[in-house]
Amino acid sequence: MLAKIKQLLEEVEALKASNAEELEALRIKYLSKKGAVNDLMADFRNVAVEQKKEVGMRLNELKNKAQERINALKEQFESQDSGSDEIDLTRTAYPINLGSRHPITIVRNEAIDIFTRLGFSIAEGPEIEDDWHVFSALNFADDHPARDMQDTFFIEAHPDIVLRTHTSSVQVRVMENAKPPIRIVCPGRVYRNEAISYRAHCFFHQIEALYIDKNVSFTDLKQVLLLFAKEMFGNDTKIRLRPSYFPFTEPSAEMDISCNICGGKGCPFCKHTGWVEILGCGMVDPNVLEASGIDSKEYTGYALGMGIERITNLKYQVKDLRMFSENDIRFLKEFEAAN
């Protein structure tokens, strides 16, 4: 067999082809399932035990050299100039249309940029999650409505596997695997079982932020929120915080910004209040910290979360949420200037 391998090696090293058809014939002759190299591989089981090591090494050498030679000849043909005219006379004379970023992507990147300049790093996680990371570790009661089939898409039951309803699950995963200080921003797509309409969809996009360290206070949270609002909507933007409730934060608040359409004077968009709600926030509940193995007596933190579609609506005044996912080129063309 060694003599046969040596003969084939000499043949392989001398391989030549003048066109693609000849090259394919050589490939079939040496490297196909019924080719010379595979025939030798099949006979390898008949080789004496004391010769198997040497024969095996030579067989591998033959196979590699045959593949390398075939590839080299193929690259040679591909690099040759065919001599034909590269101008396609059948192509339209109009310039090729260039695409643009989706408005959700534009706003998502802008929000991430603001938080990264504040020292936050990006964290991402799976969209299919277990009950622990979506609900239990975030202090949701066993009978909380968010766990109902009417509100959440269940993949499996017992144990419960769901499509995540918020990107807070990413925060839990980071807290489980990292020690404070933690400063992350979590963008991503989330799912909730809602009727699709101009103002709601069964999936949307969120961006959440989490900061955990020693001596973190609500004042720190408020300053970050004010800076974010001014960076995203303009220096004249004002904010207000209203008490609210979330299972995973205490105290909790909803944040409104002064309407960027009427400047806070009152209009139909802000329902003549001068304010528009954009996000929820609060200090991380001690139970959430302890569930992830963080000492709540030593560390505190804040969290905030917002829907990217809502922010996009405020910036670009899109009246129908369904337009974000219909991929209508006419709609997407309206955002070319924003790129």
mmCIF file of C-alpha atoms in Angstrom:
data_model
loop_
_atom_site.group_PDB
_atom_site.id
_atom_site.type_symbol
_atom_site.label_atom_id
_atom_site.label_comp_id
_atom_site.label_asym_id
_atom_site.label_seq_id
_atom_site.Cartn_x
_atom_site.Cartn_y
_atom_site.Cartn_z
ATOM 1 C CA MET A 1 0.000 0.000 0.000
ATOM 2 C CA LEU A 2 2.905 2.370 0.697
ATOM 3 C CA ALA A 3 4.045 1.963 -2.909
ATOM 4 C CA LYS A 4 0.549 2.786 -4.164
ATOM 5 C CA ILE A 5 0.397 5.882 -1.921
ATOM 6 C CA LYS A 6 3.809 7.020 -3.211
ATOM 7 C CA GLN A 7 2.649 6.629 -6.822
ATOM 8 C CA LEU A 8 -0.524 8.647 -6.174
ATOM 9 C CA LEU A 9 1.474 11.367 -4.424
ATOM 10 C CA GLU A 10 3.625 11.777 -7.530
ATOM 11 C CA GLU A 11 0.510 11.934 -9.709
ATOM 12 C CA VAL A 12 -1.135 14.521 -7.452
ATOM 13 C CA GLU A 13 1.917 16.779 -7.415
ATOM 14 C CA ALA A 14 1.934 16.774 -11.225
ATOM 15 C CA LEU A 15 -1.790 17.443 -11.691
ATOM 16 C CA LYS A 16 -2.696 19.954 -14.407
ATOM 17 C CA ALA A 17 -5.963 21.124 -15.906
ATOM 18 C CA SER A 18 -6.669 23.481 -18.770
ATOM 19 C CA ASN A 19 -10.310 24.218 -17.895
ATOM 20 C CA ALA A 20 -12.919 23.758 -15.178
ATOM 21 C CA GLU A 21 -14.263 20.542 -16.716
ATOM 22 C CA GLU A 22 -10.865 18.849 -16.564
ATOM 23 C CA LEU A 23 -10.410 20.034 -12.981
ATOM 24 C CA GLU A 24 -13.745 18.515 -11.953
ATOM 25 C CA ALA A 25 -12.762 15.223 -13.589
ATOM 26 C CA LEU A 26 -9.525 15.197 -11.562
ATOM 27 C CA ARG A 27 -11.442 15.931 -8.362
ATOM 28 C CA ILE A 28 -13.779 13.015 -9.007
ATOM 29 C CA LYS A 29 -10.862 10.715 -9.862
ATOM 30 C CA TYR A 30 -8.953 11.397 -6.641
ATOM 31 C CA LEU A 31 -11.311 12.877 -4.017
ATOM 32 C CA SER A 32 -14.846 11.636 -4.681
ATOM 33 C CA LYS A 33 -16.445 8.819 -2.660
ATOM 34 C CA LYS A 34 -15.322 6.330 -5.308
ATOM 35 C CA GLY A 35 -12.009 8.071 -5.946
ATOM 36 C CA ALA A 36 -8.510 6.706 -5.545
ATOM 37 C CA VAL A 37 -7.903 8.227 -2.104
ATOM 38 C CA ASN A 38 -11.142 6.833 -0.648
ATOM 39 C CA ASP A 39 -10.341 3.399 -2.096
ATOM 40 C CA LEU A 40 -7.095 3.390 -0.158
ATOM 41 C CA MET A 41 -8.903 4.547 2.975
ATOM 42 C CA ALA A 42 -11.248 1.581 2.634
ATOM 43 C CA ASP A 43 -8.284 -0.819 2.312
ATOM 44 C CA PHE A 44 -6.631 0.639 5.420
ATOM 45 C CA ARG A 45 -8.392 -1.903 7.656
ATOM 46 C CA ASN A 46 -6.432 -4.677 5.968
ATOM 47 C CA VAL A 47 -3.049 -3.154 6.823
ATOM 48 C CA ALA A 48 -0.926 -5.020 9.369
ATOM 49 C CA VAL A 49 -1.048 -3.575 12.880
ATOM 50 C CA GLU A 50 2.659 -2.708 12.952
ATOM 51 C CA GLN A 51 2.285 -0.682 9.718
ATOM 52 C CA LYS A 52 -0.939 1.175 10.534
ATOM 53 C CA LYS A 53 0.769 4.227 12.038
ATOM 54 C CA GLU A 54 3.071 4.839 9.061
ATOM 55 C CA VAL A 55 0.419 4.018 6.460
ATOM 56 C CA GLY A 56 -2.112 6.259 8.230
ATOM 57 C CA MET A 57 0.280 9.217 8.220
ATOM 58 C CA ARG A 58 1.053 8.741 4.531
ATOM 59 C CA LEU A 59 -2.668 8.435 3.690
ATOM 60 C CA ASN A 60 -3.427 11.709 5.442
ATOM 61 C CA GLU A 61 -0.539 13.351 3.620
ATOM 62 C CA LEU A 62 -1.904 12.106 0.294
ATOM 63 C CA LYS A 63 -5.428 13.323 1.021
ATOM 64 C CA ASN A 64 -4.240 16.786 2.157
ATOM 65 C CA LYS A 65 -1.935 17.255 -0.835
ATOM 66 C CA ALA A 66 -4.652 16.186 -3.273
ATOM 67 C CA GLN A 67 -7.087 18.672 -1.734
ATOM 68 C CA GLU A 68 -4.485 21.449 -1.735
ATOM 69 C CA ARG A 69 -3.582 20.820 -5.375
ATOM 70 C CA ILE A 70 -7.225 20.788 -6.510
ATOM 71 C CA ASN A 71 -7.911 24.014 -4.563
ATOM 72 C CA ALA A 72 -4.833 25.695 -6.022
ATOM 73 C CA LEU A 73 -5.935 24.863 -9.570
ATOM 74 C CA LYS A 74 -9.459 26.091 -8.772
ATOM 75 C CA GLU A 75 -8.160 29.439 -7.462
ATOM 76 C CA GLN A 76 -6.027 29.749 -10.585
ATOM 77 C CA PHE A 77 -9.079 29.467 -12.834
ATOM 78 C CA GLU A 78 -11.136 31.856 -10.706
ATOM 79 C CA SER A 79 -8.433 34.525 -10.795
ATOM 80 C CA GLN A 80 -7.974 34.356 -14.568
ATOM 81 C CA ASP A 81 -9.518 37.195 -16.586
ATOM 82 C CA SER A 82 -12.235 35.780 -18.786
ATOM 83 C CA GLY A 83 -11.722 38.619 -21.229
ATOM 84 C CA SER A 84 -15.442 39.379 -21.347
ATOM 85 C CA ASP A 85 -16.806 42.868 -20.901
ATOM 86 C CA GLU A 86 -17.785 43.438 -17.242
ATOM 87 C CA ILE A 87 -20.425 46.039 -18.128
ATOM 88 C CA ASP A 88 -23.931 44.587 -17.836
ATOM 89 C CA LEU A 89 -25.877 46.306 -20.603
ATOM 90 C CA THR A 90 -29.160 44.838 -19.326
ATOM 91 C CA ARG A 91 -28.897 46.524 -15.924
ATOM 92 C CA THR A 92 -31.028 49.590 -15.210
ATOM 93 C CA ALA A 93 -29.304 52.900 -15.776
ATOM 94 C CA TYR A 94 -30.640 54.316 -12.507
ATOM 95 C CA PRO A 95 -28.337 54.337 -9.462
ATOM 96 C CA ILE A 96 -28.684 51.350 -7.128
ATOM 97 C CA ASN A 97 -30.916 52.200 -4.184
ATOM 98 C CA LEU A 98 -29.064 52.228 -0.886
ATOM 99 C CA GLY A 99 -30.769 50.976 2.245
ATOM 100 C CA SER A 100 -30.998 52.773 5.576
ATOM 101 C CA ARG A 101 -31.100 51.759 9.204
ATOM 102 C CA HIS A 102 -34.462 50.896 10.729
ATOM 103 C CA PRO A 103 -35.856 53.632 13.040
ATOM 104 C CA ILE A 104 -35.829 51.173 15.960
ATOM 105 C CA THR A 105 -32.133 50.531 15.308
ATOM 106 C CA ILE A 106 -31.409 54.265 15.085
ATOM 107 C CA VAL A 107 -33.000 54.986 18.473
ATOM 108 C CA ARG A 108 -31.577 51.831 20.071
ATOM 109 C CA ASN A 109 -28.049 52.789 19.072
ATOM 110 C CA GLU A 110 -28.566 56.370 20.233
ATOM 111 C CA ALA A 111 -29.764 55.192 23.665
ATOM 112 C CA ILE A 112 -26.873 52.726 23.986
ATOM 113 C CA ASP A 113 -24.433 55.479 23.067
ATOM 114 C CA ILE A 114 -25.767 57.703 25.857
ATOM 115 C CA PHE A 115 -25.425 54.959 28.470
ATOM 116 C CA THR A 116 -22.001 53.791 27.296
ATOM 117 C CA ARG A 117 -20.730 57.361 27.671
ATOM 118 C CA LEU A 118 -21.930 57.111 31.284
ATOM 119 C CA GLY A 119 -19.797 54.008 31.823
ATOM 120 C CA PHE A 120 -22.402 51.296 31.165
ATOM 121 C CA SER A 121 -21.438 48.170 29.225
ATOM 122 C CA ILE A 122 -23.788 46.170 26.973
ATOM 123 C CA ALA A 123 -25.187 42.849 28.216
ATOM 124 C CA GLU A 124 -27.388 40.470 26.220
ATOM 125 C CA GLY A 125 -29.180 37.215 26.943
ATOM 126 C CA PRO A 126 -31.521 34.574 25.440
ATOM 127 C CA GLU A 127 -35.040 35.426 24.291
ATOM 128 C CA ILE A 128 -36.317 31.990 25.423
ATOM 129 C CA GLU A 129 -35.985 31.935 29.201
ATOM 130 C CA ASP A 130 -36.975 29.960 32.292
ATOM 131 C CA ASP A 131 -39.401 31.140 34.964
ATOM 132 C CA TRP A 132 -36.612 31.862 37.456
ATOM 133 C CA HIS A 133 -34.837 34.504 35.366
ATOM 134 C CA VAL A 134 -38.031 36.145 34.055
ATOM 135 C CA PHE A 135 -40.170 36.139 37.206
ATOM 136 C CA SER A 136 -39.039 34.347 40.388
ATOM 137 C CA ALA A 137 -35.612 35.972 40.749
ATOM 138 C CA LEU A 138 -37.264 39.371 40.190
ATOM 139 C CA ASN A 139 -39.583 39.082 43.198
ATOM 140 C CA PHE A 140 -42.768 38.287 41.249
ATOM 141 C CA ALA A 141 -45.371 36.615 43.452
ATOM 142 C CA ASP A 142 -46.490 33.123 42.421
ATOM 143 C CA ASP A 143 -49.962 34.451 41.574
ATOM 144 C CA HIS A 144 -48.765 37.599 39.748
ATOM 145 C CA PRO A 145 -50.843 38.232 36.571
ATOM 146 C CA ALA A 146 -47.691 38.402 34.416
ATOM 147 C CA ARG A 147 -47.333 34.644 34.901
ATOM 148 C CA ASP A 148 -50.746 33.969 33.327
ATOM 149 C CA MET A 149 -51.086 32.338 29.937
ATOM 150 C CA GLN A 150 -53.026 35.427 28.839
ATOM 151 C CA ASP A 151 -49.988 37.666 29.359
ATOM 152 C CA THR A 152 -46.994 35.469 28.569
ATOM 153 C CA PHE A 153 -46.055 33.144 25.703
ATOM 154 C CA PHE A 154 -45.274 29.753 27.257
ATOM 155 C CA ILE A 155 -42.987 27.343 25.379
ATOM 156 C CA GLU A 156 -43.139 24.554 27.958
ATOM 157 C CA ALA A 157 -44.716 24.007 31.361
ATOM 158 C CA HIS A 158 -43.358 22.310 34.498
ATOM 159 C CA PRO A 159 -40.707 23.608 34.372
ATOM 160 C CA ASP A 160 -42.010 26.805 32.804
ATOM 161 C CA ILE A 161 -40.097 27.995 29.732
ATOM 162 C CA VAL A 162 -41.324 31.272 28.256
ATOM 163 C CA LEU A 163 -40.528 33.976 25.749
ATOM 164 C CA ARG A 164 -39.050 36.702 27.935
ATOM 165 C CA THR A 165 -41.466 39.492 28.773
ATOM 166 C CA HIS A 166 -38.682 41.981 29.589
ATOM 167 C CA THR A 167 -34.904 42.192 29.345
ATOM 168 C CA SER A 168 -34.674 42.198 33.151
ATOM 169 C CA SER A 169 -33.819 38.510 32.797
ATOM 170 C CA VAL A 170 -30.447 39.629 31.430
ATOM 171 C CA GLN A 171 -29.883 41.658 34.591
ATOM 172 C CA VAL A 172 -30.480 38.545 36.705
ATOM 173 C CA ARG A 173 -27.990 36.527 34.672
ATOM 174 C CA VAL A 174 -25.340 39.214 35.098
ATOM 175 C CA MET A 175 -25.974 39.540 38.849
ATOM 176 C CA GLU A 176 -25.658 35.761 39.234
ATOM 177 C CA ASN A 177 -22.291 35.643 37.484
ATOM 178 C CA ALA A 178 -20.607 38.955 38.319
ATOM 179 C CA LYS A 179 -19.678 40.762 41.500
ATOM 180 C CA PRO A 180 -20.501 44.445 42.079
ATOM 181 C CA PRO A 181 -19.875 47.061 40.911
ATOM 182 C CA ILE A 182 -22.235 46.219 38.035
ATOM 183 C CA ARG A 183 -23.145 48.847 35.443
ATOM 184 C CA ILE A 184 -24.916 47.379 32.410
ATOM 185 C CA VAL A 185 -27.428 48.302 29.728
ATOM 186 C CA CYS A 186 -29.594 45.506 28.294
ATOM 187 C CA PRO A 187 -31.194 46.031 24.865
ATOM 188 C CA GLY A 188 -33.332 43.371 23.192
ATOM 189 C CA ARG A 189 -36.635 42.090 21.877
ATOM 190 C CA VAL A 190 -39.370 40.960 24.273
ATOM 191 C CA TYR A 191 -42.781 39.289 23.903
ATOM 192 C CA ARG A 192 -46.187 39.686 25.522
ATOM 193 C CA ASN A 193 -49.518 38.147 24.572
ATOM 194 C CA GLU A 194 -51.323 41.323 23.567
ATOM 195 C CA ALA A 195 -53.807 42.127 20.819
ATOM 196 C CA ILE A 196 -52.021 43.752 17.878
ATOM 197 C CA SER A 197 -53.191 47.285 17.176
ATOM 198 C CA TYR A 198 -51.835 50.704 16.241
ATOM 199 C CA ARG A 199 -50.655 51.181 19.844
ATOM 200 C CA ALA A 200 -49.615 47.639 20.904
ATOM 201 C CA HIS A 201 -47.907 44.542 19.486
ATOM 202 C CA CYS A 202 -47.126 41.018 20.669
ATOM 203 C CA PHE A 203 -43.422 41.792 20.443
ATOM 204 C CA PHE A 204 -41.485 44.986 20.953
ATOM 205 C CA HIS A 205 -38.027 46.188 21.960
ATOM 206 C CA GLN A 206 -36.733 47.291 25.319
ATOM 207 C CA ILE A 207 -33.597 48.789 26.755
ATOM 208 C CA GLU A 208 -32.938 48.493 30.467
ATOM 209 C CA ALA A 209 -30.101 49.717 32.675
ATOM 210 C CA LEU A 210 -28.789 48.421 36.002
ATOM 211 C CA TYR A 211 -26.236 49.925 38.376
ATOM 212 C CA ILE A 212 -25.208 48.168 41.607
ATOM 213 C CA ASP A 213 -22.475 49.361 43.943
ATOM 214 C CA LYS A 214 -21.952 50.615 47.456
ATOM 215 C CA ASN A 215 -23.894 53.748 48.438
ATOM 216 C CA VAL A 216 -25.977 54.023 45.250
ATOM 217 C CA SER A 217 -28.956 56.301 45.911
ATOM 218 C CA PHE A 218 -32.148 57.508 44.247
ATOM 219 C CA THR A 219 -30.348 60.798 43.625
ATOM 220 C CA ASP A 220 -27.896 58.977 41.360
ATOM 221 C CA LEU A 221 -30.827 57.501 39.456
ATOM 222 C CA LYS A 222 -32.531 60.873 39.025
ATOM 223 C CA GLN A 223 -29.394 62.503 37.637
ATOM 224 C CA VAL A 224 -28.895 59.705 35.100
ATOM 225 C CA LEU A 225 -32.541 59.989 34.021
ATOM 226 C CA LEU A 226 -32.283 63.759 33.587
ATOM 227 C CA LEU A 227 -29.093 63.459 31.556
ATOM 228 C CA PHE A 228 -30.606 60.720 29.380
ATOM 229 C CA ALA A 229 -33.736 62.798 28.679
ATOM 230 C CA LYS A 230 -31.719 65.873 27.716
ATOM 231 C CA GLU A 231 -29.371 63.874 25.476
ATOM 232 C CA MET A 232 -32.204 62.031 23.758
ATOM 233 C CA PHE A 233 -34.820 64.790 23.428
ATOM 234 C CA GLY A 234 -32.917 68.077 23.778
ATOM 235 C CA ASN A 235 -31.514 70.361 26.470
ATOM 236 C CA ASP A 236 -34.868 71.989 27.206
ATOM 237 C CA THR A 237 -36.448 68.677 28.234
ATOM 238 C CA LYS A 238 -37.762 68.451 31.793
ATOM 239 C CA ILE A 239 -38.574 65.300 33.737
ATOM 240 C CA ARG A 240 -40.892 64.391 36.571
ATOM 241 C CA LEU A 241 -41.074 61.201 38.658
ATOM 242 C CA ARG A 242 -44.375 59.767 39.869
ATOM 243 C CA PRO A 243 -44.612 57.019 42.536
ATOM 244 C CA SER A 244 -45.426 53.619 41.059
ATOM 245 C CA TYR A 245 -45.089 49.893 41.764
ATOM 246 C CA PHE A 246 -42.859 47.200 40.261
ATOM 247 C CA PRO A 247 -42.122 43.863 41.971
ATOM 248 C CA PHE A 248 -38.376 44.222 41.431
ATOM 249 C CA THR A 249 -37.813 47.810 42.649
ATOM 250 C CA GLU A 250 -38.658 49.667 45.865
ATOM 251 C CA PRO A 251 -39.252 52.586 45.835
ATOM 252 C CA SER A 252 -40.443 52.688 42.227
ATOM 253 C CA ALA A 253 -41.393 55.507 39.887
ATOM 254 C CA GLU A 254 -42.705 56.288 36.418
ATOM 255 C CA MET A 255 -40.814 58.994 34.563
ATOM 256 C CA ASP A 256 -42.465 61.575 32.334
ATOM 257 C CA ILE A 257 -40.762 64.068 30.069
ATOM 258 C CA SER A 258 -42.099 67.431 28.992
ATOM 259 C CA CYS A 259 -43.871 66.934 25.662
ATOM 260 C CA ASN A 260 -41.345 67.544 22.904
ATOM 261 C CA ILE A 261 -44.130 68.427 20.449
ATOM 262 C CA CYS A 262 -45.787 71.286 22.320
ATOM 263 C CA GLY A 263 -42.918 72.095 24.675
ATOM 264 C CA GLY A 264 -45.046 71.271 27.708
ATOM 265 C CA LYS A 265 -47.884 73.654 26.844
ATOM 266 C CA GLY A 266 -50.416 70.901 26.121
ATOM 267 C CA CYS A 267 -51.493 69.236 22.873
ATOM 268 C CA PRO A 268 -53.473 66.190 21.693
ATOM 269 C CA PHE A 269 -50.322 64.045 21.698
ATOM 270 C CA CYS A 270 -49.741 64.574 25.455
ATOM 271 C CA LYS A 271 -53.499 64.705 26.131
ATOM 272 C CA HIS A 272 -53.126 68.382 27.002
ATOM 273 C CA THR A 273 -51.118 67.566 30.149
ATOM 274 C CA GLY A 274 -47.735 68.746 28.839
ATOM 275 C CA TRP A 275 -46.151 65.455 29.935
ATOM 276 C CA VAL A 276 -45.481 62.082 28.258
ATOM 277 C CA GLU A 277 -44.568 58.885 30.134
ATOM 278 C CA ILE A 278 -41.459 57.155 28.755
ATOM 279 C CA LEU A 279 -40.054 54.691 31.328
ATOM 280 C CA GLY A 280 -40.234 52.984 34.699
ATOM 281 C CA CYS A 281 -37.462 52.947 37.285
ATOM 282 C CA GLY A 282 -36.583 52.479 40.933
ATOM 283 C CA MET A 283 -34.115 51.184 43.490
ATOM 284 C CA VAL A 284 -33.448 47.454 43.164
ATOM 285 C CA ASP A 285 -35.483 45.535 45.742
ATOM 286 C CA PRO A 286 -33.258 43.838 48.369
ATOM 287 C CA ASN A 287 -35.010 40.528 47.637
ATOM 288 C CA VAL A 288 -33.783 40.719 44.042
ATOM 289 C CA LEU A 289 -30.207 41.310 45.168
ATOM 290 C CA GLU A 290 -30.317 38.441 47.663
ATOM 291 C CA ALA A 291 -31.859 36.057 45.095
ATOM 292 C CA SER A 292 -28.801 36.593 42.891
ATOM 293 C CA GLY A 293 -26.321 36.192 45.739
ATOM 294 C CA ILE A 294 -25.590 39.904 46.355
ATOM 295 C CA ASP A 295 -25.525 41.167 49.955
ATOM 296 C CA SER A 296 -28.290 43.784 50.140
ATOM 297 C CA LYS A 297 -26.844 45.187 53.385
ATOM 298 C CA GLU A 298 -23.608 46.061 51.629
ATOM 299 C CA TYR A 299 -24.823 46.978 48.129
ATOM 300 C CA THR A 300 -27.668 49.008 46.670
ATOM 301 C CA GLY A 301 -28.597 49.765 43.102
ATOM 302 C CA TYR A 302 -31.078 51.233 40.659
ATOM 303 C CA ALA A 303 -32.743 49.901 37.531
ATOM 304 C CA LEU A 304 -34.683 51.505 34.720
ATOM 305 C CA GLY A 305 -36.400 50.254 31.592
ATOM 306 C CA MET A 306 -38.130 51.709 28.561
ATOM 307 C CA GLY A 307 -39.754 50.590 25.326
ATOM 308 C CA ILE A 308 -37.715 51.614 22.291
ATOM 309 C CA GLU A 309 -40.860 51.895 20.165
ATOM 310 C CA ARG A 310 -42.241 54.501 22.577
ATOM 311 C CA ILE A 311 -39.057 56.563 22.406
ATOM 312 C CA THR A 312 -39.078 56.253 18.607
ATOM 313 C CA ASN A 313 -42.670 57.460 18.526
ATOM 314 C CA LEU A 314 -41.733 60.509 20.546
ATOM 315 C CA LYS A 315 -38.739 61.347 18.339
ATOM 316 C CA TYR A 316 -40.359 60.700 14.953
ATOM 317 C CA GLN A 317 -44.113 60.824 15.754
ATOM 318 C CA VAL A 318 -44.966 57.439 14.230
ATOM 319 C CA LYS A 319 -48.697 56.968 14.813
ATOM 320 C CA ASP A 320 -48.975 53.202 14.185
ATOM 321 C CA LEU A 321 -46.676 50.707 15.936
ATOM 322 C CA ARG A 322 -47.390 48.077 13.290
ATOM 323 C CA MET A 323 -45.410 50.074 10.736
ATOM 324 C CA PHE A 324 -42.187 49.187 12.563
ATOM 325 C CA SER A 325 -42.552 45.501 11.655
ATOM 326 C CA GLU A 326 -44.284 45.606 8.241
ATOM 327 C CA ASN A 327 -41.054 46.293 6.288
ATOM 328 C CA ASP A 328 -42.752 48.773 3.987
ATOM 329 C CA ILE A 329 -39.912 50.373 2.009
ATOM 330 C CA ARG A 330 -41.889 53.618 1.660
ATOM 331 C CA PHE A 331 -41.991 53.925 5.455
ATOM 332 C CA LEU A 332 -38.305 53.066 5.890
ATOM 333 C CA LYS A 333 -37.267 55.620 3.253
ATOM 334 C CA GLU A 334 -38.591 58.374 5.506
ATOM 335 C CA PHE A 335 -35.666 57.755 7.882
ATOM 336 C CA GLU A 336 -32.842 58.074 5.382
ATOM 337 C CA ALA A 337 -32.021 61.558 6.669
ATOM 338 C CA ALA A 338 -31.758 60.211 10.245
ATOM 339 C CA ASN A 339 -28.876 57.966 9.213
#
